[in-house]
Amino acid sequence: MAVRFQGLRRAFADARRAFPDDLMEHGDFTAPSGYAAAGRLMARTDPPTAIFAFNDGMAFGVMRRLREDGRALPADVSAAGFDDTAAAELIDPPLTSVSPHNVDVGRRAAQILLDLLDGRPPAQHENVVPSTLRVRASTAPLHAAT
């Protein structure tokens, strides 16, 4: 998952925006850890208006916590995840999620495995896998600060 974190930092750098280290909360990629992290974030004096979870499971926990705290999705807080699991479009509201191109992920994983089985070090390449952002109803457009 370090690769996802590196990608997130790169996206901020590419957009010429400061990375919000002070808004990072850690979890263990489960819904309960997303629930707990959302609680900590929303208890801040200046809570975020959007939360990106490193997988859909954590995002489901985030969404539950936000609803239990009386916050409307996405009117009060947007939520997004990563993996685009089948449940992402079935929950209410449907979750915006990054959908990795799993065929490419599988192809790269298989090549690494074959290299290792043949006694070769895996080919060095950037661990970037094509992906698509599936925008659904859990996110709202960014509004300029007033």
PDB file of C-alpha atoms in Angstrom:
ATOM      1  CA  MET A   1       0.000   0.000   0.000  1.00  0.00           C
ATOM      2  CA  ALA A   2       3.039   2.233   0.142  1.00  0.00           C
ATOM      3  CA  VAL A   3       2.677   2.596  -3.613  1.00  0.00           C
ATOM      4  CA  ARG A   4      -0.803   4.098  -3.185  1.00  0.00           C
ATOM      5  CA  PHE A   5       0.582   6.586  -0.689  1.00  0.00           C
ATOM      6  CA  GLN A   6       3.399   7.511  -3.081  1.00  0.00           C
ATOM      7  CA  GLY A   7       0.839   7.997  -5.836  1.00  0.00           C
ATOM      8  CA  LEU A   8      -1.250  10.246  -3.626  1.00  0.00           C
ATOM      9  CA  ARG A   9       1.782  12.393  -2.782  1.00  0.00           C
ATOM     10  CA  ARG A  10       2.707  12.566  -6.473  1.00  0.00           C
ATOM     11  CA  ALA A  11      -0.800  13.690  -7.409  1.00  0.00           C
ATOM     12  CA  PHE A  12      -0.572  16.560  -4.929  1.00  0.00           C
ATOM     13  CA  ALA A  13       2.859  17.510  -6.251  1.00  0.00           C
ATOM     14  CA  ASP A  14       1.652  17.354  -9.865  1.00  0.00           C
ATOM     15  CA  ALA A  15      -1.234  19.649  -8.921  1.00  0.00           C
ATOM     16  CA  ARG A  16       1.255  21.981  -7.194  1.00  0.00           C
ATOM     17  CA  ARG A  17      -0.583  21.627  -3.894  1.00  0.00           C
ATOM     18  CA  ALA A  18       0.843  21.096  -0.438  1.00  0.00           C
ATOM     19  CA  PHE A  19       0.305  17.594   0.887  1.00  0.00           C
ATOM     20  CA  PRO A  20      -1.921  17.730   4.002  1.00  0.00           C
ATOM     21  CA  ASP A  21       0.258  15.636   6.340  1.00  0.00           C
ATOM     22  CA  ASP A  22      -1.691  16.964   9.313  1.00  0.00           C
ATOM     23  CA  LEU A  23      -4.891  15.405   7.922  1.00  0.00           C
ATOM     24  CA  MET A  24      -3.479  11.899   7.492  1.00  0.00           C
ATOM     25  CA  GLU A  25      -5.075   9.200   9.632  1.00  0.00           C
ATOM     26  CA  HIS A  26      -3.905   5.615   9.537  1.00  0.00           C
ATOM     27  CA  GLY A  27      -5.952   2.453   9.439  1.00  0.00           C
ATOM     28  CA  ASP A  28      -5.600  -1.228   8.684  1.00  0.00           C
ATOM     29  CA  PHE A  29      -7.700  -1.351   5.496  1.00  0.00           C
ATOM     30  CA  THR A  30     -10.859  -2.479   7.306  1.00  0.00           C
ATOM     31  CA  ALA A  31     -14.215  -0.731   7.694  1.00  0.00           C
ATOM     32  CA  PRO A  32     -13.765  -0.357  11.482  1.00  0.00           C
ATOM     33  CA  SER A  33     -10.451   1.446  10.986  1.00  0.00           C
ATOM     34  CA  GLY A  34     -12.063   3.789   8.443  1.00  0.00           C
ATOM     35  CA  TYR A  35     -14.863   4.420  10.928  1.00  0.00           C
ATOM     36  CA  ALA A  36     -12.356   5.289  13.679  1.00  0.00           C
ATOM     37  CA  ALA A  37     -10.226   7.467  11.393  1.00  0.00           C
ATOM     38  CA  ALA A  38     -13.284   9.434  10.259  1.00  0.00           C
ATOM     39  CA  GLY A  39     -14.193  10.022  13.887  1.00  0.00           C
ATOM     40  CA  ARG A  40     -10.758  11.480  14.589  1.00  0.00           C
ATOM     41  CA  LEU A  41     -10.833  13.655  11.471  1.00  0.00           C
ATOM     42  CA  MET A  42     -14.290  15.024  12.083  1.00  0.00           C
ATOM     43  CA  ALA A  43     -13.495  15.811  15.733  1.00  0.00           C
ATOM     44  CA  ARG A  44     -10.910  18.359  14.584  1.00  0.00           C
ATOM     45  CA  THR A  45     -11.560  22.072  15.014  1.00  0.00           C
ATOM     46  CA  ASP A  46     -11.495  22.469  11.224  1.00  0.00           C
ATOM     47  CA  PRO A  47     -12.691  19.106   9.865  1.00  0.00           C
ATOM     48  CA  PRO A  48     -12.132  18.178   6.204  1.00  0.00           C
ATOM     49  CA  THR A  49     -14.821  18.465   3.563  1.00  0.00           C
ATOM     50  CA  ALA A  50     -13.600  15.328   1.794  1.00  0.00           C
ATOM     51  CA  ILE A  51     -12.060  12.028   2.876  1.00  0.00           C
ATOM     52  CA  PHE A  52     -10.150   9.672   0.584  1.00  0.00           C
ATOM     53  CA  ALA A  53      -9.686   6.166   1.954  1.00  0.00           C
ATOM     54  CA  PHE A  54      -7.000   3.846   0.616  1.00  0.00           C
ATOM     55  CA  ASN A  55      -9.549   1.125  -0.074  1.00  0.00           C
ATOM     56  CA  ASP A  56     -13.309   0.805  -0.386  1.00  0.00           C
ATOM     57  CA  GLY A  57     -13.630  -1.111   2.890  1.00  0.00           C
ATOM     58  CA  MET A  58     -12.204   1.805   4.844  1.00  0.00           C
ATOM     59  CA  ALA A  59     -14.397   4.185   2.837  1.00  0.00           C
ATOM     60  CA  PHE A  60     -17.491   2.206   3.861  1.00  0.00           C
ATOM     61  CA  GLY A  61     -16.477   2.710   7.501  1.00  0.00           C
ATOM     62  CA  VAL A  62     -15.929   6.412   6.844  1.00  0.00           C
ATOM     63  CA  MET A  63     -19.385   6.728   5.318  1.00  0.00           C
ATOM     64  CA  ARG A  64     -21.031   4.939   8.244  1.00  0.00           C
ATOM     65  CA  ARG A  65     -19.326   7.226  10.767  1.00  0.00           C
ATOM     66  CA  LEU A  66     -20.274  10.347   8.845  1.00  0.00           C
ATOM     67  CA  ARG A  67     -23.929   9.279   8.695  1.00  0.00           C
ATOM     68  CA  GLU A  68     -23.978   8.361  12.405  1.00  0.00           C
ATOM     69  CA  ASP A  69     -22.544  11.789  13.211  1.00  0.00           C
ATOM     70  CA  GLY A  70     -25.413  13.402  11.274  1.00  0.00           C
ATOM     71  CA  ARG A  71     -23.331  14.536   8.326  1.00  0.00           C
ATOM     72  CA  ALA A  72     -24.871  14.388   4.860  1.00  0.00           C
ATOM     73  CA  LEU A  73     -22.958  12.694   2.050  1.00  0.00           C
ATOM     74  CA  PRO A  74     -21.845  14.480  -0.073  1.00  0.00           C
ATOM     75  CA  ALA A  75     -23.426  17.794   0.963  1.00  0.00           C
ATOM     76  CA  ASP A  76     -21.348  18.063   4.151  1.00  0.00           C
ATOM     77  CA  VAL A  77     -18.455  15.710   3.399  1.00  0.00           C
ATOM     78  CA  SER A  78     -17.416  13.831   0.270  1.00  0.00           C
ATOM     79  CA  ALA A  79     -16.054  10.296   0.585  1.00  0.00           C
ATOM     80  CA  ALA A  80     -14.046   8.278  -1.923  1.00  0.00           C
ATOM     81  CA  GLY A  81     -12.223   4.956  -1.922  1.00  0.00           C
ATOM     82  CA  PHE A  82      -9.898   2.811  -3.967  1.00  0.00           C
ATOM     83  CA  ASP A  83     -10.437  -0.606  -5.641  1.00  0.00           C
ATOM     84  CA  ASP A  84     -13.951  -0.043  -7.010  1.00  0.00           C
ATOM     85  CA  THR A  85     -15.351  -3.160  -5.380  1.00  0.00           C
ATOM     86  CA  ALA A  86     -18.749  -4.465  -6.471  1.00  0.00           C
ATOM     87  CA  ALA A  87     -20.300  -3.046  -3.290  1.00  0.00           C
ATOM     88  CA  ALA A  88     -19.131   0.481  -4.168  1.00  0.00           C
ATOM     89  CA  GLU A  89     -22.008   1.077  -6.540  1.00  0.00           C
ATOM     90  CA  LEU A  90     -24.549  -0.790  -4.399  1.00  0.00           C
ATOM     91  CA  ILE A  91     -24.298   1.225  -1.172  1.00  0.00           C
ATOM     92  CA  ASP A  92     -26.203   4.431  -0.509  1.00  0.00           C
ATOM     93  CA  PRO A  93     -24.945   6.769  -1.741  1.00  0.00           C
ATOM     94  CA  PRO A  94     -22.849   4.920  -4.299  1.00  0.00           C
ATOM     95  CA  LEU A  95     -19.145   5.363  -3.530  1.00  0.00           C
ATOM     96  CA  THR A  96     -16.776   7.271  -5.792  1.00  0.00           C
ATOM     97  CA  SER A  97     -13.775   4.979  -6.198  1.00  0.00           C
ATOM     98  CA  VAL A  98     -10.561   4.562  -8.138  1.00  0.00           C
ATOM     99  CA  SER A  99     -10.838   1.493 -10.342  1.00  0.00           C
ATOM    100  CA  PRO A 100      -7.448  -0.067 -11.081  1.00  0.00           C
ATOM    101  CA  HIS A 101      -7.205  -1.922 -14.369  1.00  0.00           C
ATOM    102  CA  ASN A 102      -6.947  -5.377 -12.823  1.00  0.00           C
ATOM    103  CA  VAL A 103      -5.849  -7.077 -16.035  1.00  0.00           C
ATOM    104  CA  ASP A 104      -2.733  -4.892 -16.017  1.00  0.00           C
ATOM    105  CA  VAL A 105      -2.205  -5.562 -12.301  1.00  0.00           C
ATOM    106  CA  GLY A 106      -2.432  -9.313 -12.925  1.00  0.00           C
ATOM    107  CA  ARG A 107      -0.114  -9.146 -15.913  1.00  0.00           C
ATOM    108  CA  ARG A 108       2.556  -7.300 -13.920  1.00  0.00           C
ATOM    109  CA  ALA A 109       2.209  -9.621 -10.940  1.00  0.00           C
ATOM    110  CA  ALA A 110       2.528 -12.674 -13.191  1.00  0.00           C
ATOM    111  CA  GLN A 111       5.637 -11.267 -14.868  1.00  0.00           C
ATOM    112  CA  ILE A 112       7.268 -10.610 -11.502  1.00  0.00           C
ATOM    113  CA  LEU A 113       6.448 -14.154 -10.384  1.00  0.00           C
ATOM    114  CA  LEU A 114       7.822 -15.673 -13.594  1.00  0.00           C
ATOM    115  CA  ASP A 115      11.018 -13.642 -13.264  1.00  0.00           C
ATOM    116  CA  LEU A 116      11.479 -14.855  -9.694  1.00  0.00           C
ATOM    117  CA  LEU A 117      10.765 -18.481 -10.642  1.00  0.00           C
ATOM    118  CA  ASP A 118      13.375 -18.240 -13.408  1.00  0.00           C
ATOM    119  CA  GLY A 119      15.922 -16.908 -10.916  1.00  0.00           C
ATOM    120  CA  ARG A 120      15.949 -13.416 -12.408  1.00  0.00           C
ATOM    121  CA  PRO A 121      15.393 -10.266 -10.430  1.00  0.00           C
ATOM    122  CA  PRO A 122      12.051  -8.743 -11.372  1.00  0.00           C
ATOM    123  CA  ALA A 123      12.300  -6.147 -14.113  1.00  0.00           C
ATOM    124  CA  GLN A 124      12.571  -2.678 -12.670  1.00  0.00           C
ATOM    125  CA  HIS A 125       9.650  -0.525 -13.641  1.00  0.00           C
ATOM    126  CA  GLU A 126       7.528   2.104 -12.080  1.00  0.00           C
ATOM    127  CA  ASN A 127       4.662   0.586 -10.133  1.00  0.00           C
ATOM    128  CA  VAL A 128       2.007   2.622 -11.878  1.00  0.00           C
ATOM    129  CA  VAL A 129      -1.051   0.763 -13.035  1.00  0.00           C
ATOM    130  CA  PRO A 130      -3.598   2.469 -15.247  1.00  0.00           C
ATOM    131  CA  SER A 131      -6.801   3.290 -13.399  1.00  0.00           C
ATOM    132  CA  THR A 132     -10.093   5.054 -13.866  1.00  0.00           C
ATOM    133  CA  LEU A 133     -11.904   7.294 -11.414  1.00  0.00           C
ATOM    134  CA  ARG A 134     -15.530   6.155 -11.090  1.00  0.00           C
ATOM    135  CA  VAL A 135     -17.353   9.258  -9.898  1.00  0.00           C
ATOM    136  CA  ARG A 136     -20.538   8.405  -8.036  1.00  0.00           C
ATOM    137  CA  ALA A 137     -22.897  10.149  -5.626  1.00  0.00           C
ATOM    138  CA  SER A 138     -20.618  10.088  -2.531  1.00  0.00           C
ATOM    139  CA  THR A 139     -18.671  13.105  -3.795  1.00  0.00           C
ATOM    140  CA  ALA A 140     -19.636  16.655  -4.644  1.00  0.00           C
ATOM    141  CA  PRO A 141     -17.766  19.188  -6.771  1.00  0.00           C
ATOM    142  CA  LEU A 142     -15.140  21.257  -5.005  1.00  0.00           C
ATOM    143  CA  HIS A 143     -16.395  24.709  -4.078  1.00  0.00           C
ATOM    144  CA  ALA A 144     -14.085  27.679  -3.822  1.00  0.00           C
ATOM    145  CA  ALA A 145     -13.535  28.954  -0.307  1.00  0.00           C
ATOM    146  CA  THR A 146     -15.499  32.070   0.479  1.00  0.00           C
TER     147      THR A 146
END
